[in-house]
Amino acid sequence: MNKIVLIATLLVFHAFSSLAQEARDFNVLIIHVDDLGWADIEPLGSDFYETPHINELASNGVLFTNSYAAAAICSPTRAAMLTGKYPARLGITDWIRAKFQGVTTSGLPGEYEVFEGRPLKTPKIQGFLPLEEVTIAERMKSKGYATMHVGKWHLGEEGFYPEDQGFDVNVGGNDLGQPPSYFDPYLPEKPRKFYEITTLKPRKTGEFLTDREGDEVVSFMKAKKNEKFFIHWAPYAVHTPIMGKPDLVEKYKQKEPGNQRNPTYAALVESVDQNVGKVIQELERLGLREQTLVVFTSDNGGLIGNYDNHITNNYPLKSQKGYPYEGGIRVPTIVSWPGTLPEGVINENPIITMDWIPTILDFMDENPVQNGLEGISLKETLMNPQSKLERDLFWHFPHYRLDDIVPYAIVRSGGYKLIHYFDGSEGELYNLNYDMEEKVNVISTRKAIAEELQSKLEHWLEETGARLPVGK
């Protein structure tokens, strides 16, 4: 009888211990790198850049191989990260112009831009993240978290900065989409009105911006070590201007190149890696590593730039930032939480930027299906990598860009991906399960699948109230 009582008591204790662990307080660190390509880290095949700390993060966590940014361009993805909503619903479907550029594309629904020689009028975007949107920082703050934003913001001018959207501390976030320079005092070679990081005071002449960001994250964690904290660290790297610390640039000049070969860009990638290492090591030193959920991801695919002189190389993915192909929207993503999540796992399930708010809420034991959130919780697939996610993913870019990007929308359903062009050009259909390089357009031989995906895409565009291009 005593043995039965003992066993029952142990079972009850275990159940309550598990519940307590499930609902315990934890910190959240999101590292949202700018323009980092899918193949820019060693765990996903970089043959030139060295990313030892990111490698270690992957070995201590879950590496997603089918992770997507909400857009192939920065501002829309950043808005999606903060709100958990599709860019199409927010009306932020292109990058937001900064004040220094003297132009704006922001407008109300029904307002269009007209381009000479282009057959379509394209919708003006919402030029800032509305204050009415409930951001992840506001959600965390309401739950007693200290909140910090570090680095790139790019979601509106003053009045729409991080401190206006739920962040207690803002270091470096303003309307700029890139730094004037990566070296302190972070000013352009030629003075330009409004072209400075107004929310980051110079500290030490010549100091590298990514190192400064890492230091700011570390300082905040030290100050808040006895509190719950949420940090959104959005490195300006690896966006242009392509600059690197001289010693690292020289290191890569001496290294045999592979598919990737730009030594300055390699130095920029390694600077991100060094500071990821610095921040993770500080979590360990503070005894907070097992209390902190770390998400490492990017806002869009890698920028190749001039194909004759690559900035980076997204191989085996096709194309680059801004384009509807995998090189534009598939991004590296690692999730690490020692003691809670399995380690050294590769997860092939399709995920997207909007999933992070529902996931965090789910780990808090809260219902993630609320308030218009359009991602899904990844808790189950993180805890059990064998679980399968059956879902459709969508993208909407109703704009012209460069000379060869016309307005498009995309749906990925199962292994198939359909690209629809609004100017009447023939669409493209790829079976990513067998053709991740998108070499073979099967739209003419898989007509039934193309029609099914087109129907899904049209329904989604209507349901989200997406702003569409129209004929002149």
CSV table of C-alpha atoms in Angstrom, one decimal:
chain,number,residue,atom,x,y,z
A,1,MET,CA,0.0,0.0,0.0
A,2,ASN,CA,2.8,2.4,0.9
A,3,LYS,CA,4.6,1.7,-2.4
A,4,ILE,CA,1.3,2.5,-4.3
A,5,VAL,CA,0.9,5.8,-2.4
A,6,LEU,CA,4.6,6.6,-3.0
A,7,ILE,CA,4.2,6.0,-6.7
A,8,ALA,CA,1.1,8.0,-6.9
A,9,THR,CA,2.7,10.9,-5.0
A,10,LEU,CA,5.7,10.8,-7.4
A,11,LEU,CA,3.4,10.9,-10.4
A,12,VAL,CA,1.5,13.9,-9.1
A,13,PHE,CA,4.7,15.6,-8.2
A,14,HIS,CA,6.0,15.0,-11.7
A,15,ALA,CA,2.8,16.2,-13.3
A,16,PHE,CA,3.0,19.5,-11.3
A,17,SER,CA,6.7,19.9,-12.0
A,18,SER,CA,6.1,19.5,-15.7
A,19,LEU,CA,3.3,22.0,-15.5
A,20,ALA,CA,5.4,24.5,-13.6
A,21,GLN,CA,8.3,24.1,-16.1
A,22,GLU,CA,5.8,24.5,-19.0
A,23,ALA,CA,4.4,27.7,-17.5
A,24,ARG,CA,7.6,29.1,-16.1
A,25,ASP,CA,8.9,32.6,-16.9
A,26,PHE,CA,11.4,32.8,-19.7
A,27,ASN,CA,13.3,35.4,-21.7
A,28,VAL,CA,13.1,35.9,-25.4
A,29,LEU,CA,15.9,37.0,-27.7
A,30,ILE,CA,15.1,37.5,-31.4
A,31,ILE,CA,18.1,38.1,-33.7
A,32,HIS,CA,16.6,39.4,-36.9
A,33,VAL,CA,19.6,39.9,-39.3
A,34,ASP,CA,19.2,42.2,-42.4
A,35,ASP,CA,19.7,40.6,-45.8
A,36,LEU,CA,21.3,37.4,-44.5
A,37,GLY,CA,20.9,34.8,-47.3
A,38,TRP,CA,19.8,31.2,-46.8
A,39,ALA,CA,23.3,29.9,-47.7
A,40,ASP,CA,25.3,32.6,-45.9
A,41,ILE,CA,25.8,30.4,-42.8
A,42,GLU,CA,27.9,27.2,-42.7
A,43,PRO,CA,25.0,24.9,-41.4
A,44,LEU,CA,23.2,25.6,-44.7
A,45,GLY,CA,26.2,25.3,-47.0
A,46,SER,CA,28.3,28.4,-47.0
A,47,ASP,CA,31.7,27.4,-48.4
A,48,PHE,CA,33.5,30.6,-47.7
A,49,TYR,CA,32.1,32.5,-44.7
A,50,GLU,CA,33.0,31.3,-41.2
A,51,THR,CA,30.2,31.2,-38.7
A,52,PRO,CA,31.4,29.1,-35.7
A,53,HIS,CA,29.0,30.6,-33.1
A,54,ILE,CA,26.0,30.3,-35.4
A,55,ASN,CA,27.1,26.7,-36.1
A,56,GLU,CA,27.1,26.1,-32.3
A,57,LEU,CA,23.7,27.7,-32.0
A,58,ALA,CA,22.4,25.2,-34.6
A,59,SER,CA,24.0,22.3,-32.8
A,60,ASN,CA,22.3,23.4,-29.6
A,61,GLY,CA,18.9,23.9,-31.3
A,62,VAL,CA,16.6,23.4,-34.2
A,63,LEU,CA,17.7,24.4,-37.7
A,64,PHE,CA,14.8,25.0,-40.1
A,65,THR,CA,15.6,24.4,-43.8
A,66,ASN,CA,12.2,25.6,-45.2
A,67,SER,CA,12.0,28.9,-43.3
A,68,TYR,CA,10.6,31.9,-45.1
A,69,ALA,CA,10.6,35.6,-44.7
A,70,ALA,CA,7.2,37.3,-45.1
A,71,ALA,CA,8.5,39.2,-48.0
A,72,ALA,CA,11.5,39.4,-50.3
A,73,ILE,CA,12.2,42.9,-49.1
A,74,CYS,CA,12.8,44.3,-45.6
A,75,SER,CA,10.1,46.6,-44.2
A,76,PRO,CA,7.2,44.2,-44.9
A,77,THR,CA,9.0,41.4,-43.1
A,78,ARG,CA,9.8,43.6,-40.2
A,79,ALA,CA,6.2,44.7,-39.9
A,80,ALA,CA,5.1,41.0,-40.0
A,81,MET,CA,7.6,40.1,-37.3
A,82,LEU,CA,6.3,42.7,-35.0
A,83,THR,CA,2.5,42.2,-35.6
A,84,GLY,CA,2.1,38.5,-36.6
A,85,LYS,CA,0.2,39.7,-39.7
A,86,TYR,CA,0.8,39.3,-43.4
A,87,PRO,CA,2.3,42.4,-45.1
A,88,ALA,CA,-0.7,42.3,-47.5
A,89,ARG,CA,-3.1,42.9,-44.6
A,90,LEU,CA,-1.0,45.7,-43.2
A,91,GLY,CA,-0.6,47.4,-46.6
A,92,ILE,CA,3.2,47.5,-46.1
A,93,THR,CA,4.3,45.5,-49.1
A,94,ASP,CA,7.4,47.4,-50.2
A,95,TRP,CA,10.3,49.0,-48.3
A,96,ILE,CA,9.5,52.3,-46.6
A,97,ARG,CA,11.5,55.3,-47.9
A,98,ALA,CA,13.5,57.2,-45.3
A,99,LYS,CA,13.2,60.9,-44.7
A,100,PHE,CA,16.6,61.7,-46.2
A,101,GLN,CA,15.5,60.4,-49.6
A,102,GLY,CA,13.0,63.2,-49.9
A,103,VAL,CA,10.3,60.9,-51.4
A,104,THR,CA,7.5,58.9,-50.1
A,105,THR,CA,5.3,56.1,-51.5
A,106,SER,CA,3.0,56.0,-48.5
A,107,GLY,CA,-0.7,56.4,-49.3
A,108,LEU,CA,-4.2,55.4,-48.5
A,109,PRO,CA,-6.0,52.5,-50.0
A,110,GLY,CA,-7.0,53.4,-53.5
A,111,GLU,CA,-4.0,55.7,-54.2
A,112,TYR,CA,-1.6,54.6,-56.9
A,113,GLU,CA,1.8,55.3,-58.4
A,114,VAL,CA,2.2,55.6,-62.2
A,115,PHE,CA,5.4,54.8,-64.0
A,116,GLU,CA,6.2,55.8,-67.5
A,117,GLY,CA,6.4,52.8,-69.8
A,118,ARG,CA,4.8,50.4,-67.3
A,119,PRO,CA,1.3,49.0,-68.1
A,120,LEU,CA,0.1,48.9,-64.5
A,121,LYS,CA,-0.6,51.5,-61.8
A,122,THR,CA,0.8,50.1,-58.5
A,123,PRO,CA,-0.7,50.7,-55.1
A,124,LYS,CA,1.0,53.1,-52.7
A,125,ILE,CA,2.1,51.5,-49.5
A,126,GLN,CA,1.3,52.2,-45.9
A,127,GLY,CA,4.4,54.2,-45.1
A,128,PHE,CA,4.6,53.4,-41.4
A,129,LEU,CA,3.5,50.8,-38.9
A,130,PRO,CA,0.3,52.2,-37.4
A,131,LEU,CA,0.3,52.7,-33.7
A,132,GLU,CA,-3.0,50.9,-33.5
A,133,GLU,CA,-1.3,47.6,-34.4
A,134,VAL,CA,-0.4,45.6,-31.3
A,135,THR,CA,3.3,44.7,-31.5
A,136,ILE,CA,5.1,41.8,-30.0
A,137,ALA,CA,6.8,44.3,-27.7
A,138,GLU,CA,3.5,45.6,-26.4
A,139,ARG,CA,2.3,42.1,-25.8
A,140,MET,CA,5.5,41.3,-23.8
A,141,LYS,CA,5.4,44.5,-21.9
A,142,SER,CA,1.8,43.8,-20.8
A,143,LYS,CA,3.1,40.6,-19.3
A,144,GLY,CA,5.8,42.3,-17.2
A,145,TYR,CA,8.7,42.0,-19.6
A,146,ALA,CA,11.4,44.6,-20.0
A,147,THR,CA,11.7,45.3,-23.7
A,148,MET,CA,14.5,46.4,-25.9
A,149,HIS,CA,15.1,47.1,-29.6
A,150,VAL,CA,18.6,47.3,-31.0
A,151,GLY,CA,19.5,48.0,-34.6
A,152,LYS,CA,17.5,48.5,-37.7
A,153,TRP,CA,13.8,49.6,-37.5
A,154,HIS,CA,12.7,51.0,-40.9
A,155,LEU,CA,9.0,51.2,-40.1
A,156,GLY,CA,8.3,54.9,-40.2
A,157,GLU,CA,9.6,58.3,-39.2
A,158,GLU,CA,9.8,59.8,-35.8
A,159,GLY,CA,6.5,59.2,-33.9
A,160,PHE,CA,6.5,55.6,-35.2
A,161,TYR,CA,9.8,54.5,-33.7
A,162,PRO,CA,10.4,51.5,-31.4
A,163,GLU,CA,9.7,53.5,-28.2
A,164,ASP,CA,6.3,54.3,-29.7
A,165,GLN,CA,5.5,50.7,-30.3
A,166,GLY,CA,6.1,49.1,-26.9
A,167,PHE,CA,9.9,49.1,-26.5
A,168,ASP,CA,11.3,50.5,-23.2
A,169,VAL,CA,14.7,51.0,-24.8
A,170,ASN,CA,15.6,51.8,-28.4
A,171,VAL,CA,19.2,51.8,-29.5
A,172,GLY,CA,19.7,52.6,-33.2
A,173,GLY,CA,16.2,52.2,-34.6
A,174,ASN,CA,14.8,55.0,-36.8
A,175,ASP,CA,13.6,55.5,-40.3
A,176,LEU,CA,16.8,54.4,-42.0
A,177,GLY,CA,17.0,51.2,-43.9
A,178,GLN,CA,20.8,51.0,-43.8
A,179,PRO,CA,23.6,52.7,-41.8
A,180,PRO,CA,25.4,55.6,-43.4
A,181,SER,CA,28.6,53.8,-42.3
A,182,TYR,CA,29.5,50.8,-40.2
A,183,PHE,CA,32.2,52.7,-38.4
A,184,ASP,CA,31.7,55.1,-35.5
A,185,PRO,CA,30.5,57.9,-35.7
A,186,TYR,CA,28.3,56.2,-38.4
A,187,LEU,CA,28.1,59.1,-40.8
A,188,PRO,CA,28.2,59.2,-44.6
A,189,GLU,CA,31.4,60.3,-46.4
A,190,LYS,CA,29.4,63.3,-47.7
A,191,PRO,CA,27.0,64.9,-45.2
A,192,ARG,CA,23.3,64.4,-46.2
A,193,LYS,CA,20.4,65.9,-44.4
A,194,PHE,CA,18.5,63.5,-42.1
A,195,TYR,CA,21.0,60.7,-43.0
A,196,GLU,CA,22.2,59.6,-39.6
A,197,ILE,CA,21.3,57.1,-36.9
A,198,THR,CA,19.7,59.7,-34.6
A,199,THR,CA,19.0,57.1,-31.9
A,200,LEU,CA,22.6,55.9,-31.6
A,201,LYS,CA,25.2,58.2,-30.1
A,202,PRO,CA,28.8,57.8,-31.2
A,203,ARG,CA,30.9,56.1,-28.5
A,204,LYS,CA,34.4,55.3,-29.8
A,205,THR,CA,35.8,56.5,-33.2
A,206,GLY,CA,36.2,53.6,-35.6
A,207,GLU,CA,34.2,51.2,-33.5
A,208,PHE,CA,32.3,48.7,-35.7
A,209,LEU,CA,28.5,49.0,-35.6
A,210,THR,CA,27.7,45.3,-35.1
A,211,ASP,CA,30.2,45.2,-32.2
A,212,ARG,CA,28.4,48.2,-30.7
A,213,GLU,CA,25.0,46.5,-31.1
A,214,GLY,CA,26.3,43.3,-29.4
A,215,ASP,CA,27.6,45.4,-26.5
A,216,GLU,CA,24.2,47.1,-26.1
A,217,VAL,CA,22.4,43.8,-25.9
A,218,VAL,CA,24.9,42.5,-23.3
A,219,SER,CA,24.5,45.6,-21.2
A,220,PHE,CA,20.7,45.3,-21.2
A,221,MET,CA,20.8,41.7,-20.2
A,222,LYS,CA,23.1,42.5,-17.3
A,223,ALA,CA,20.8,45.2,-16.1
A,224,LYS,CA,17.7,43.1,-16.4
A,225,LYS,CA,19.2,39.7,-15.3
A,226,ASN,CA,16.7,39.5,-12.4
A,227,GLU,CA,13.7,40.4,-14.6
A,228,LYS,CA,12.0,38.9,-17.6
A,229,PHE,CA,13.2,40.5,-20.8
A,230,PHE,CA,12.4,40.6,-24.5
A,231,ILE,CA,15.0,41.7,-26.9
A,232,HIS,CA,14.5,42.3,-30.6
A,233,TRP,CA,18.1,42.7,-32.0
A,234,ALA,CA,17.9,43.6,-35.6
A,235,PRO,CA,21.5,44.0,-36.8
A,236,TYR,CA,22.0,46.5,-39.6
A,237,ALA,CA,24.4,44.0,-41.1
A,238,VAL,CA,24.7,42.5,-43.6
A,239,HIS,CA,22.9,45.2,-45.6
A,240,THR,CA,24.8,47.6,-47.8
A,241,PRO,CA,27.1,49.5,-47.5
A,242,ILE,CA,29.3,46.4,-47.6
A,243,MET,CA,32.0,47.2,-45.1
A,244,GLY,CA,34.1,45.0,-42.8
A,245,LYS,CA,36.7,45.3,-40.1
A,246,PRO,CA,40.1,45.5,-41.8
A,247,ASP,CA,41.6,42.5,-40.1
A,248,LEU,CA,38.7,40.3,-41.1
A,249,VAL,CA,38.7,41.6,-44.6
A,250,GLU,CA,42.4,40.7,-44.9
A,251,LYS,CA,41.7,37.3,-43.5
A,252,TYR,CA,39.3,36.5,-46.2
A,253,LYS,CA,41.5,38.0,-48.9
A,254,GLN,CA,44.0,35.3,-48.0
A,255,LYS,CA,41.3,32.5,-48.1
A,256,GLU,CA,40.5,30.3,-51.1
A,257,PRO,CA,37.1,31.3,-52.4
A,258,GLY,CA,34.2,29.0,-53.2
A,259,ASN,CA,30.8,29.7,-54.6
A,260,GLN,CA,31.0,32.8,-52.3
A,261,ARG,CA,34.1,35.0,-52.7
A,262,ASN,CA,33.6,38.5,-51.5
A,263,PRO,CA,36.0,39.1,-48.6
A,264,THR,CA,34.4,42.3,-47.4
A,265,TYR,CA,30.9,40.7,-47.2
A,266,ALA,CA,32.5,37.6,-45.5
A,267,ALA,CA,34.0,39.9,-42.9
A,268,LEU,CA,30.5,41.5,-42.4
A,269,VAL,CA,28.9,38.0,-41.9
A,270,GLU,CA,31.7,37.0,-39.4
A,271,SER,CA,31.1,40.2,-37.4
A,272,VAL,CA,27.5,39.1,-37.0
A,273,ASP,CA,28.7,35.7,-35.9
A,274,GLN,CA,31.2,37.1,-33.4
A,275,ASN,CA,28.5,39.1,-31.7
A,276,VAL,CA,26.0,36.3,-31.7
A,277,GLY,CA,28.7,34.4,-29.8
A,278,LYS,CA,29.3,37.3,-27.5
A,279,VAL,CA,25.6,37.6,-26.6
A,280,ILE,CA,25.1,33.8,-26.1
A,281,GLN,CA,28.2,33.6,-23.9
A,282,GLU,CA,26.8,36.4,-21.8
A,283,LEU,CA,23.5,34.6,-21.3
A,284,GLU,CA,25.6,31.6,-20.1
A,285,ARG,CA,27.7,33.7,-17.8
A,286,LEU,CA,24.6,35.2,-16.3
A,287,GLY,CA,23.1,31.7,-15.8
A,288,LEU,CA,20.2,32.6,-18.2
A,289,ARG,CA,20.9,30.4,-21.1
A,290,GLU,CA,18.3,27.7,-20.2
A,291,GLN,CA,15.8,30.4,-19.4
A,292,THR,CA,16.0,32.1,-22.8
A,293,LEU,CA,14.3,31.3,-26.0
A,294,VAL,CA,16.6,32.4,-28.9
A,295,VAL,CA,15.4,32.8,-32.4
A,296,PHE,CA,17.9,33.6,-35.1
A,297,THR,CA,16.5,34.5,-38.6
A,298,SER,CA,16.7,37.0,-41.5
A,299,ASP,CA,14.3,39.5,-43.1
A,300,ASN,CA,14.8,38.4,-46.7
A,301,GLY,CA,17.2,36.5,-49.0
A,302,GLY,CA,20.7,37.5,-49.8
A,303,LEU,CA,21.6,40.4,-52.1
A,304,ILE,CA,23.7,39.2,-55.0
A,305,GLY,CA,23.7,42.6,-56.7
A,306,ASN,CA,25.9,42.6,-59.8
A,307,TYR,CA,25.9,39.0,-61.2
A,308,ASP,CA,29.3,39.5,-62.6
A,309,ASN,CA,30.7,40.5,-59.2
A,310,HIS,CA,28.6,38.9,-56.5
A,311,ILE,CA,28.1,40.4,-53.1
A,312,THR,CA,26.9,36.9,-52.0
A,313,ASN,CA,25.8,33.7,-53.7
A,314,ASN,CA,22.6,32.0,-52.7
A,315,TYR,CA,23.3,28.7,-54.5
A,316,PRO,CA,21.5,26.3,-54.7
A,317,LEU,CA,18.6,28.7,-54.4
A,318,LYS,CA,17.6,30.8,-57.4
A,319,SER,CA,18.0,34.6,-57.6
A,320,GLN,CA,18.2,37.1,-54.7
A,321,LYS,CA,16.6,39.7,-52.5
A,322,GLY,CA,13.5,41.3,-54.1
A,323,TYR,CA,12.7,38.5,-56.5
A,324,PRO,CA,9.9,35.9,-56.1
A,325,TYR,CA,12.3,32.9,-56.2
A,326,GLU,CA,13.6,31.0,-53.2
A,327,GLY,CA,16.8,33.1,-53.1
A,328,GLY,CA,14.6,36.1,-52.3
A,329,ILE,CA,12.3,34.6,-49.7
A,330,ARG,CA,13.9,31.5,-48.1
A,331,VAL,CA,16.1,32.5,-45.0
A,332,PRO,CA,18.2,30.8,-42.4
A,333,THR,CA,16.4,30.2,-39.1
A,334,ILE,CA,17.6,28.6,-35.9
A,335,VAL,CA,15.7,28.2,-32.6
A,336,SER,CA,17.6,27.3,-29.5
A,337,TRP,CA,16.4,26.8,-25.9
A,338,PRO,CA,18.6,24.2,-24.1
A,339,GLY,CA,16.7,22.1,-21.6
A,340,THR,CA,13.4,22.8,-23.3
A,341,LEU,CA,13.9,22.1,-27.0
A,342,PRO,CA,15.8,19.2,-28.6
A,343,GLU,CA,19.3,19.9,-29.8
A,344,GLY,CA,21.0,19.3,-33.1
A,345,VAL,CA,17.8,18.8,-35.0
A,346,ILE,CA,17.0,19.6,-38.7
A,347,ASN,CA,13.4,20.5,-39.3
A,348,GLU,CA,12.0,20.6,-42.8
A,349,ASN,CA,8.6,22.0,-42.0
A,350,PRO,CA,7.6,25.2,-43.8
A,351,ILE,CA,7.5,28.2,-41.5
A,352,ILE,CA,7.2,32.0,-41.9
A,353,THR,CA,7.9,35.2,-40.1
A,354,MET,CA,4.4,35.6,-38.6
A,355,ASP,CA,4.8,32.4,-36.6
A,356,TRP,CA,6.9,33.8,-33.9
A,357,ILE,CA,4.3,35.7,-31.9
A,358,PRO,CA,1.9,32.7,-31.7
A,359,THR,CA,4.9,30.4,-30.8
A,360,ILE,CA,6.0,32.7,-27.9
A,361,LEU,CA,2.4,33.0,-26.7
A,362,ASP,CA,2.0,29.2,-26.8
A,363,PHE,CA,5.1,28.7,-24.7
A,364,MET,CA,3.5,31.1,-22.2
A,365,ASP,CA,0.5,28.7,-22.1
A,366,GLU,CA,-1.7,31.3,-23.8
A,367,ASN,CA,-4.0,30.7,-26.7
A,368,PRO,CA,-2.1,31.8,-29.8
A,369,VAL,CA,-5.2,32.0,-32.0
A,370,GLN,CA,-6.3,35.5,-31.3
A,371,ASN,CA,-6.4,39.2,-32.4
A,372,GLY,CA,-5.9,38.5,-36.1
A,373,LEU,CA,-2.6,36.7,-35.8
A,374,GLU,CA,-1.9,35.0,-39.1
A,375,GLY,CA,1.0,32.7,-38.2
A,376,ILE,CA,0.8,29.5,-36.3
A,377,SER,CA,2.4,28.2,-33.2
A,378,LEU,CA,5.6,26.2,-33.8
A,379,LYS,CA,5.7,24.8,-30.3
A,380,GLU,CA,4.6,21.3,-31.3
A,381,THR,CA,7.0,21.0,-34.2
A,382,LEU,CA,9.8,22.5,-32.1
A,383,MET,CA,9.2,20.0,-29.3
A,384,ASN,CA,8.5,17.1,-31.8
A,385,PRO,CA,10.4,17.6,-35.1
A,386,GLN,CA,8.7,14.5,-36.5
A,387,SER,CA,5.3,16.3,-36.6
A,388,LYS,CA,4.3,17.6,-40.0
A,389,LEU,CA,2.9,21.0,-40.8
A,390,GLU,CA,0.3,21.0,-43.6
A,391,ARG,CA,-0.2,24.7,-44.5
A,392,ASP,CA,-0.3,27.2,-47.3
A,393,LEU,CA,2.1,30.2,-47.3
A,394,PHE,CA,1.5,33.5,-49.3
A,395,TRP,CA,3.4,36.5,-50.5
A,396,HIS,CA,2.3,39.7,-52.2
A,397,PHE,CA,4.5,42.3,-53.9
A,398,PRO,CA,2.3,44.5,-56.1
A,399,HIS,CA,5.1,46.8,-57.2
A,400,TYR,CA,7.8,47.3,-59.9
A,401,ARG,CA,11.4,47.0,-58.8
A,402,LEU,CA,14.6,47.4,-60.9
A,403,ASP,CA,14.1,46.6,-64.6
A,404,ASP,CA,13.0,43.1,-64.3
A,405,ILE,CA,10.7,42.7,-61.3
A,406,VAL,CA,7.0,43.1,-62.1
A,407,PRO,CA,4.1,42.9,-59.6
A,408,TYR,CA,3.7,39.4,-58.3
A,409,ALA,CA,2.1,37.2,-55.7
A,410,ILE,CA,3.1,33.7,-54.6
A,411,VAL,CA,1.5,30.7,-52.9
A,412,ARG,CA,3.4,27.7,-51.6
A,413,SER,CA,1.1,24.7,-51.0
A,414,GLY,CA,2.7,21.4,-50.0
A,415,GLY,CA,5.7,21.0,-52.2
A,416,TYR,CA,4.4,23.2,-55.0
A,417,LYS,CA,5.0,27.0,-55.4
A,418,LEU,CA,3.0,29.2,-57.8
A,419,ILE,CA,4.2,32.6,-58.9
A,420,HIS,CA,1.5,34.8,-60.4
A,421,TYR,CA,2.4,38.0,-62.3
A,422,PHE,CA,-0.2,40.8,-62.4
A,423,ASP,CA,0.9,42.1,-65.8
A,424,GLY,CA,-0.4,39.1,-67.6
A,425,SER,CA,3.0,37.3,-68.0
A,426,GLU,CA,2.9,33.5,-67.8
A,427,GLY,CA,3.0,32.3,-64.3
A,428,GLU,CA,5.5,29.8,-62.9
A,429,LEU,CA,5.0,26.6,-61.0
A,430,TYR,CA,7.7,24.6,-59.3
A,431,ASN,CA,7.8,21.4,-57.4
A,432,LEU,CA,10.3,22.4,-54.6
A,433,ASN,CA,10.5,18.8,-53.3
A,434,TYR,CA,12.4,17.9,-56.4
A,435,ASP,CA,13.5,21.2,-57.8
A,436,MET,CA,14.6,23.6,-55.1
A,437,GLU,CA,16.7,25.4,-57.7
A,438,GLU,CA,13.5,26.3,-59.6
A,439,LYS,CA,14.9,25.2,-62.9
A,440,VAL,CA,11.8,23.6,-64.4
A,441,ASN,CA,8.6,25.5,-64.7
A,442,VAL,CA,5.8,22.8,-64.8
A,443,ILE,CA,2.8,25.2,-65.1
A,444,SER,CA,1.9,23.8,-68.6
A,445,THR,CA,2.1,20.2,-67.5
A,446,ARG,CA,0.5,20.5,-64.0
A,447,LYS,CA,-2.5,22.6,-65.0
A,448,ALA,CA,-4.8,21.2,-62.4
A,449,ILE,CA,-2.4,22.0,-59.6
A,450,ALA,CA,-1.7,25.5,-61.0
A,451,GLU,CA,-5.5,26.2,-61.1
A,452,GLU,CA,-6.0,25.0,-57.6
A,453,LEU,CA,-3.1,27.2,-56.3
A,454,GLN,CA,-4.3,30.1,-58.3
A,455,SER,CA,-7.7,29.8,-56.7
A,456,LYS,CA,-6.2,29.7,-53.2
A,457,LEU,CA,-4.1,32.7,-54.0
A,458,GLU,CA,-7.1,34.7,-55.3
A,459,HIS,CA,-9.1,33.8,-52.2
A,460,TRP,CA,-6.3,34.9,-49.9
A,461,LEU,CA,-5.8,38.2,-51.7
A,462,GLU,CA,-9.4,39.0,-51.3
A,463,GLU,CA,-9.6,37.8,-47.7
A,464,THR,CA,-6.6,40.0,-46.7
A,465,GLY,CA,-7.8,43.1,-48.5
A,466,ALA,CA,-4.6,43.1,-50.4
A,467,ARG,CA,-3.9,46.3,-52.5
A,468,LEU,CA,-3.7,45.2,-56.1
A,469,PRO,CA,-2.1,46.9,-59.2
A,470,VAL,CA,-4.6,48.0,-61.9
A,471,GLY,CA,-4.4,48.9,-65.5
A,472,LYS,CA,-3.9,52.5,-66.5
